[in-house]
Coordinates of C-alpha atoms in Angstrom, one line a residue:
M1 CA -21.9 -5.4 -55.6
E2 CA -18.5 -6.5 -54.3
K3 CA -20.2 -9.2 -52.3
E4 CA -22.0 -10.6 -55.3
D5 CA -18.8 -10.5 -57.3
L6 CA -17.1 -12.7 -54.6
I7 CA -20.0 -15.2 -54.6
R8 CA -19.9 -15.3 -58.4
K9 CA -16.1 -15.7 -58.4
A10 CA -16.5 -18.6 -55.9
G11 CA -19.1 -20.2 -58.1
N12 CA -16.8 -20.0 -61.1
Y13 CA -13.9 -21.3 -59.1
V14 CA -15.9 -24.4 -57.9
F15 CA -17.1 -25.0 -61.5
A16 CA -13.6 -25.0 -62.8
L17 CA -12.4 -27.1 -59.9
F18 CA -15.0 -29.8 -60.4
K19 CA -14.5 -29.8 -64.2
E20 CA -10.8 -30.3 -63.8
K21 CA -10.5 -32.6 -60.7
L22 CA -13.8 -34.1 -59.7
S23 CA -14.3 -37.7 -60.7
K24 CA -16.9 -38.4 -63.3
K25 CA -18.1 -41.3 -61.2
L26 CA -19.5 -38.9 -58.7
V27 CA -23.0 -38.9 -60.2
Y28 CA -24.7 -37.4 -57.1
H29 CA -22.2 -35.1 -55.4
N30 CA -21.3 -33.1 -58.5
Y31 CA -21.6 -29.5 -59.7
K32 CA -25.3 -29.9 -60.4
H33 CA -26.0 -30.9 -56.7
T34 CA -23.8 -28.0 -55.5
F35 CA -25.6 -25.5 -57.8
E36 CA -29.0 -26.7 -56.5
V37 CA -27.9 -26.4 -52.9
V38 CA -26.8 -22.8 -53.5
K39 CA -30.2 -22.1 -55.2
E40 CA -32.1 -23.7 -52.3
A41 CA -30.0 -21.8 -49.7
R42 CA -30.7 -18.5 -51.3
Q43 CA -34.5 -19.2 -51.5
L44 CA -34.7 -20.5 -47.9
S45 CA -32.8 -17.4 -46.6
E46 CA -35.6 -15.2 -47.9
G47 CA -37.7 -16.2 -45.0
Y48 CA -35.2 -14.7 -42.6
H49 CA -33.9 -11.2 -42.2
L50 CA -30.2 -12.0 -42.9
S51 CA -27.7 -9.3 -43.3
E52 CA -25.6 -9.0 -46.5
E53 CA -22.6 -10.4 -44.6
E54 CA -24.7 -13.4 -43.4
L55 CA -26.1 -14.1 -46.8
E56 CA -22.6 -14.0 -48.3
I57 CA -21.3 -16.4 -45.7
L58 CA -24.2 -18.8 -46.3
L59 CA -23.8 -18.8 -50.1
L60 CA -20.0 -19.1 -49.9
A61 CA -20.4 -22.1 -47.7
A62 CA -23.0 -23.6 -50.1
W63 CA -20.6 -23.3 -53.0
F64 CA -17.7 -24.9 -51.1
H65 CA -19.5 -27.5 -49.0
D66 CA -18.7 -30.4 -51.3
T67 CA -15.4 -29.3 -52.8
G68 CA -13.6 -31.8 -50.6
Y69 CA -14.9 -34.6 -52.9
V70 CA -12.1 -33.7 -55.4
S71 CA -9.6 -35.4 -53.0
T72 CA -11.5 -37.7 -50.7
Y73 CA -15.0 -39.2 -50.3
E74 CA -15.3 -40.0 -46.6
G75 CA -14.5 -37.0 -44.4
H76 CA -14.8 -34.6 -47.3
E77 CA -16.1 -31.9 -45.1
D78 CA -12.6 -31.2 -43.6
E79 CA -11.1 -31.0 -47.1
S80 CA -13.9 -28.7 -48.2
V81 CA -13.0 -26.4 -45.3
E82 CA -9.4 -26.4 -46.5
V83 CA -10.4 -25.5 -50.0
A84 CA -12.7 -22.7 -48.9
T85 CA -10.2 -21.3 -46.5
T86 CA -7.4 -21.2 -49.1
F87 CA -9.6 -19.5 -51.7
L88 CA -11.1 -16.9 -49.3
R89 CA -7.7 -16.0 -47.8
E90 CA -6.4 -15.4 -51.3
E91 CA -9.3 -13.1 -51.8
G92 CA -8.5 -11.2 -48.6
Y93 CA -11.6 -12.4 -46.8
A94 CA -11.9 -11.7 -43.1
E95 CA -10.7 -14.5 -40.8
E96 CA -13.8 -14.3 -38.6
S97 CA -16.0 -14.7 -41.6
I98 CA -13.9 -17.6 -42.9
T99 CA -14.4 -19.3 -39.6
Q100 CA -18.2 -18.9 -39.9
V101 CA -18.0 -20.4 -43.5
A102 CA -16.1 -23.3 -42.1
R103 CA -18.7 -23.9 -39.4
C104 CA -21.5 -23.9 -41.9
I105 CA -19.6 -26.4 -44.1
M106 CA -19.0 -28.7 -41.1
A107 CA -22.7 -28.5 -40.1
T108 CA -23.5 -30.5 -43.3
K109 CA -21.7 -33.5 -41.8
H110 CA -24.3 -36.2 -41.0
G111 CA -25.4 -36.1 -37.4
Q112 CA -23.7 -32.8 -36.7
L113 CA -25.3 -30.4 -34.3
T114 CA -26.0 -26.8 -35.5
H115 CA -25.6 -23.6 -33.5
H116 CA -26.7 -20.9 -35.9
I117 CA -29.5 -20.1 -38.3
L118 CA -27.0 -20.1 -41.2
E119 CA -26.0 -23.6 -40.4
D120 CA -29.6 -24.7 -40.2
I121 CA -30.4 -23.2 -43.6
L122 CA -27.4 -24.8 -45.3
V123 CA -28.2 -28.2 -43.8
D124 CA -31.8 -27.9 -45.0
A125 CA -30.7 -26.8 -48.5
D126 CA -28.3 -29.8 -48.6
I127 CA -31.1 -32.3 -47.9
A128 CA -33.8 -30.5 -49.7
N129 CA -34.1 -33.4 -52.2
I130 CA -36.0 -35.5 -49.6
G131 CA -38.9 -33.1 -49.9
K132 CA -38.9 -33.1 -53.8
E133 CA -40.6 -35.4 -56.3
T134 CA -37.1 -36.2 -57.7
F135 CA -36.0 -37.8 -54.4
F136 CA -36.2 -41.4 -55.6
A137 CA -34.2 -40.8 -58.8
T138 CA -31.5 -38.8 -57.0
A139 CA -31.4 -41.5 -54.2
E140 CA -30.4 -44.1 -56.9
L141 CA -27.5 -41.9 -57.9
L142 CA -26.3 -41.8 -54.3
R143 CA -26.6 -45.6 -54.2
V144 CA -24.3 -45.9 -57.2
E145 CA -21.8 -43.6 -55.6
W146 CA -21.7 -45.6 -52.4
E147 CA -21.1 -48.8 -54.3
I148 CA -18.2 -47.3 -56.2
F149 CA -16.5 -45.2 -53.5
M150 CA -17.5 -46.9 -50.2
N151 CA -17.9 -50.5 -51.4
R152 CA -21.4 -50.6 -49.9
T153 CA -23.8 -52.7 -51.9
F154 CA -27.5 -53.0 -51.2
S155 CA -30.2 -55.3 -52.5
D156 CA -33.3 -53.5 -53.7
L157 CA -35.1 -54.4 -50.4
E158 CA -32.1 -53.3 -48.3
W159 CA -31.9 -50.0 -50.1
A160 CA -35.6 -49.4 -49.7
Q161 CA -35.5 -50.1 -46.0
F162 CA -32.4 -47.9 -45.6
Q163 CA -34.1 -45.0 -47.5
L164 CA -37.2 -45.3 -45.4
D165 CA -35.2 -45.3 -42.2
F166 CA -33.3 -42.2 -43.4
L167 CA -36.5 -40.3 -44.3
L168 CA -38.0 -41.1 -40.9
S169 CA -34.8 -40.1 -39.1
V170 CA -34.2 -36.6 -40.6
S171 CA -36.2 -33.5 -40.3
F172 CA -35.9 -29.9 -41.6
R173 CA -34.5 -27.5 -39.1
T174 CA -35.9 -24.3 -40.4
Q175 CA -39.6 -23.3 -40.5
T176 CA -39.2 -22.1 -44.1
A177 CA -38.0 -25.6 -45.2
Q178 CA -40.7 -27.3 -43.2
A179 CA -43.4 -25.2 -44.9
K180 CA -41.9 -25.7 -48.3
Y181 CA -41.0 -29.4 -48.2
S182 CA -43.0 -31.1 -45.5
K183 CA -46.0 -32.0 -47.7
Q184 CA -43.9 -33.7 -50.4
L185 CA -41.7 -35.3 -47.7
S186 CA -44.8 -37.0 -46.3
K187 CA -45.7 -38.2 -49.7
N188 CA -42.2 -39.5 -50.3
I189 CA -42.3 -41.4 -46.9
Q190 CA -45.6 -43.0 -47.8
A191 CA -44.4 -43.9 -51.3
Q192 CA -41.3 -45.4 -49.8
R193 CA -43.3 -47.5 -47.4
N194 CA -45.4 -48.8 -50.3
H195 CA -42.3 -49.5 -52.3
L196 CA -40.8 -51.4 -49.4
L197 CA -44.0 -53.4 -48.9
D198 CA -44.1 -54.4 -52.6
L199 CA -40.4 -55.5 -52.5
T200 CA -41.1 -57.5 -49.3
K201 CA -44.0 -59.3 -50.9
K202 CA -42.0 -60.0 -54.0
K203 CA -39.1 -61.4 -51.9
K204 CA -41.5 -63.7 -49.9
K205 CA -43.1 -64.8 -53.2
K206 CA -39.7 -65.6 -54.7
E207 CA -38.6 -67.5 -51.6
K208 CA -41.8 -69.5 -51.7
Q209 CA -41.2 -70.3 -55.4
D210 CA -37.6 -71.3 -54.6
R211 CA -38.8 -73.6 -51.9
E212 CA -41.5 -75.0 -54.3
T213 CA -38.9 -75.5 -57.0
L214 CA -37.5 -78.4 -55.1
A215 CA -40.6 -79.5 -53.3
Q216 CA -43.4 -79.3 -55.9
P217 CA -42.2 -80.8 -59.2
K218 CA -41.8 -84.2 -57.6
R219 CA -42.7 -86.0 -60.8
G220 CA -39.8 -84.3 -62.6
I221 CA -37.3 -85.2 -59.8
E222 CA -38.5 -88.7 -59.6
T223 CA -38.3 -89.1 -63.4
M224 CA -34.7 -87.8 -63.3
F225 CA -33.6 -90.3 -60.6
K226 CA -35.5 -93.1 -62.3
S227 CA -33.9 -92.4 -65.7
T228 CA -30.5 -92.2 -64.1
Y229 CA -30.9 -95.5 -62.3
D230 CA -32.2 -97.1 -65.4
N231 CA -29.3 -95.9 -67.4
H232 CA -26.8 -97.2 -64.8
I233 CA -28.5 -100.6 -64.8
S234 CA -28.5 -100.8 -68.6
L235 CA -24.9 -99.7 -68.8
S236 CA -23.9 -102.2 -66.1
A237 CA -25.8 -105.0 -68.0
I238 CA -24.0 -104.1 -71.3
A239 CA -20.6 -104.1 -69.5
D240 CA -21.4 -107.6 -68.0
N241 CA -22.5 -108.9 -71.4
K242 CA -19.3 -107.7 -73.0
A243 CA -17.2 -109.2 -70.2
N244 CA -19.0 -112.5 -70.6
M245 CA -18.3 -112.5 -74.4
M246 CA -14.6 -112.0 -73.7
I247 CA -14.5 -114.6 -71.0
S248 CA -16.3 -117.2 -73.2
L249 CA -14.3 -116.4 -76.3
N250 CA -10.9 -116.5 -74.6
S251 CA -11.8 -119.6 -72.6
I252 CA -12.6 -121.5 -75.8
I253 CA -9.4 -120.3 -77.4
M254 CA -7.3 -121.4 -74.4
S255 CA -9.1 -124.8 -74.2
I256 CA -8.5 -125.5 -77.9
I257 CA -4.8 -124.6 -77.7
I258 CA -4.2 -126.6 -74.5
T259 CA -6.2 -129.6 -75.8
Y260 CA -4.3 -129.8 -79.1
L261 CA -0.9 -129.2 -77.7
G262 CA -1.5 -131.7 -74.9
T263 CA -2.4 -134.4 -77.4
K264 CA 0.9 -135.5 -79.0
S265 CA -0.8 -138.1 -81.1
S266 CA -2.9 -135.6 -83.0
I267 CA -1.9 -134.3 -86.3
I268 CA -1.6 -130.7 -85.1
G269 CA 0.4 -131.8 -82.0
A270 CA 2.8 -133.7 -84.2
E271 CA 3.2 -130.7 -86.5
F272 CA 4.1 -128.4 -83.6
T273 CA 6.6 -131.0 -82.4
R274 CA 8.3 -131.0 -85.8
N275 CA 8.2 -127.2 -86.1
P276 CA 8.9 -125.7 -82.7
I277 CA 8.9 -122.1 -84.2
L278 CA 5.1 -122.4 -84.5
M279 CA 5.1 -122.3 -80.7
I280 CA 5.8 -118.6 -80.8
P281 CA 2.4 -117.5 -82.3
V282 CA 0.7 -120.1 -80.2
G283 CA 2.3 -118.9 -77.1
I284 CA 1.4 -115.3 -77.9
L285 CA -2.2 -116.2 -78.5
L286 CA -2.3 -118.2 -75.3
A287 CA -0.8 -115.3 -73.3
T288 CA -3.1 -112.8 -74.9
S289 CA -6.2 -114.9 -74.1
L290 CA -5.1 -115.4 -70.5
A291 CA -4.5 -111.6 -70.0
S292 CA -7.7 -110.7 -71.7
V293 CA -9.8 -113.1 -69.8
I294 CA -8.3 -112.0 -66.5
S295 CA -9.3 -108.4 -67.2
A296 CA -12.8 -109.4 -68.3
I297 CA -13.3 -111.5 -65.1
I298 CA -12.2 -108.7 -62.9
S299 CA -14.5 -106.3 -64.8
A300 CA -17.5 -108.7 -64.3
Q301 CA -16.6 -109.4 -60.7
P302 CA -19.2 -107.9 -58.3
E303 CA -18.0 -104.8 -56.5
V304 CA -19.7 -103.4 -53.4
T305 CA -18.9 -99.9 -52.2
S306 CA -19.3 -99.6 -48.5
F307 CA -18.2 -97.7 -45.4
R308 CA -17.6 -98.6 -41.8
L309 CA -20.8 -97.0 -40.3
R310 CA -21.3 -95.5 -36.9
P311 CA -24.8 -94.6 -35.6
N312 CA -23.8 -91.0 -35.1
K313 CA -22.7 -90.7 -38.8
L314 CA -25.7 -92.1 -40.5
T315 CA -26.6 -88.7 -42.0
S316 CA -23.2 -88.2 -43.6
R317 CA -23.3 -87.1 -47.2
R318 CA -20.9 -89.9 -48.1
I319 CA -23.1 -92.6 -46.6
N320 CA -25.9 -94.2 -48.7
L321 CA -28.3 -95.9 -46.2
L322 CA -30.4 -97.2 -49.1
F323 CA -27.5 -99.6 -50.3
F324 CA -27.2 -103.0 -48.8
G325 CA -23.4 -102.8 -48.7
N326 CA -23.8 -100.1 -46.1
F327 CA -26.9 -100.8 -44.0
T328 CA -26.1 -104.5 -43.5
K329 CA -23.1 -103.3 -41.4
I330 CA -25.3 -101.7 -38.7
P331 CA -27.9 -103.1 -36.3
L332 CA -31.5 -103.2 -37.3
E333 CA -32.5 -100.6 -34.8
D334 CA -30.0 -98.0 -36.1
F335 CA -31.1 -98.8 -39.7
Q336 CA -34.8 -98.2 -38.8
S337 CA -33.9 -95.0 -37.0
G338 CA -31.9 -93.8 -40.0
M339 CA -34.6 -94.7 -42.5
H340 CA -37.2 -92.7 -40.4
D341 CA -34.9 -89.7 -40.5
I342 CA -34.6 -90.0 -44.2
M343 CA -38.3 -90.2 -44.7
R344 CA -38.8 -87.1 -42.5
N345 CA -36.0 -85.1 -44.2
K346 CA -36.3 -84.5 -48.0
N347 CA -32.7 -83.3 -48.3
A348 CA -31.4 -86.4 -46.6
L349 CA -33.4 -88.6 -49.0
Y350 CA -32.1 -86.8 -52.0
N351 CA -28.6 -86.9 -50.6
N352 CA -28.8 -90.7 -50.2
M353 CA -30.0 -91.2 -53.8
I354 CA -27.4 -88.8 -55.2
T355 CA -24.7 -90.7 -53.2
D356 CA -26.0 -94.0 -54.6
I357 CA -25.8 -92.7 -58.2
Y358 CA -22.3 -91.3 -57.6
Y359 CA -20.9 -94.7 -56.5
L360 CA -22.8 -96.6 -59.1
G361 CA -21.1 -94.4 -61.7
D362 CA -17.7 -95.0 -60.0
V363 CA -18.2 -98.8 -60.3
L364 CA -19.3 -98.4 -63.9
S365 CA -16.2 -96.4 -64.7
K366 CA -14.0 -99.2 -63.3
K367 CA -15.9 -101.8 -65.3
Y368 CA -15.5 -100.0 -68.6
R369 CA -11.9 -99.2 -68.0
L370 CA -11.1 -102.9 -67.4
L371 CA -13.2 -103.9 -70.4
R372 CA -11.3 -101.5 -72.6
I373 CA -8.0 -103.1 -71.3
S374 CA -9.4 -106.6 -72.1
Y375 CA -10.5 -105.7 -75.6
T376 CA -7.3 -103.8 -76.3
I377 CA -5.1 -106.8 -75.2
F378 CA -7.1 -109.2 -77.3
M379 CA -6.9 -107.0 -80.4
I380 CA -3.1 -106.5 -80.0
G381 CA -2.6 -110.2 -79.2
I382 CA -4.5 -111.3 -82.3
I383 CA -2.5 -108.9 -84.5
L384 CA 0.8 -110.2 -83.1
T385 CA -0.3 -113.8 -83.3
V386 CA -1.1 -113.4 -87.1
L387 CA 2.1 -111.6 -87.8
S388 CA 4.3 -114.1 -86.0
F389 CA 2.5 -117.0 -87.6
V390 CA 3.1 -115.5 -91.1
I391 CA 6.8 -115.0 -90.3
A392 CA 7.1 -118.6 -89.0
I393 CA 5.4 -120.1 -92.1
A394 CA 7.6 -117.9 -94.4
Q395 CA 10.7 -119.4 -92.8

């Protein structure tokens, strides 16, 4: 009766300890797991003729075997021994028995050798879930714990492989556990194999789909590149037309001003001679036209982006071997070799086309920036010319 009281007191102590100090993030190694280990240990011990003292040691070790989790995750077994030792000494428990409890607790450490039937029973009780139908659900709880406390993350395929390796590497140490769990353990191993096979097939299928995503919809990719090239060509043509408009308009304005001012016998030339102040708006208009036409000419001026090529750098991401500004700087043999490489390598082909689009866009950006400057100068110049002309007439 006294022994049962000590075991019950130990259970109450562990329950209170876990409730007060155990992290709620421990979804596997919690009071439920400990309670189940105690239950399994009691059931497995029935197959052996254990004395009351031995059964007491076994159940005490079962209650305390995971108490170290309240303070640490890795190496919790040592902490569990400390908690158990402190509690049992306060209860006046014999030192020799405390030592046996500690040995049982340390036996639950992964890979630890056992030297006594009590240790074997506790180890089997601790891993009994591998021989239950609930194995897969509880394994997912352990996976969550490892991600939180050990920063070990697994893909579904990696976890399935890890679990299969674990199932194949462990075995029950007592005949009672083997008889009780071996049948379900075999089913779990086969189910895990099937699950791993399914995941492997899904991964290969996904990898194939990922490869085909770039390789198969050629029409979509070609349409994208064609549309992009067409847009660049259209925008470049629009920019050139706008530049030609500004060049023509400003050239006409400058020609008219220079012609009339240069002809002193004309009526307008005589008028400007008698009223020199009118030269201010004319000068502004002339300067405006000159600045505007220069910006427009620079915008319309052909620009070729090119690099100094070397044969060993033809596959560089910055080099576009499809553009004449680049390939005309290398010998024909190197150009032919580079083109054959591009035709053999899909990524190299797409890289060259992407590079071409990038530098076409860079040229367009400069064109439109210069056009904006040209139109802005012309607009401001016209406004200043009109204002100065009105002021000159008013005077």
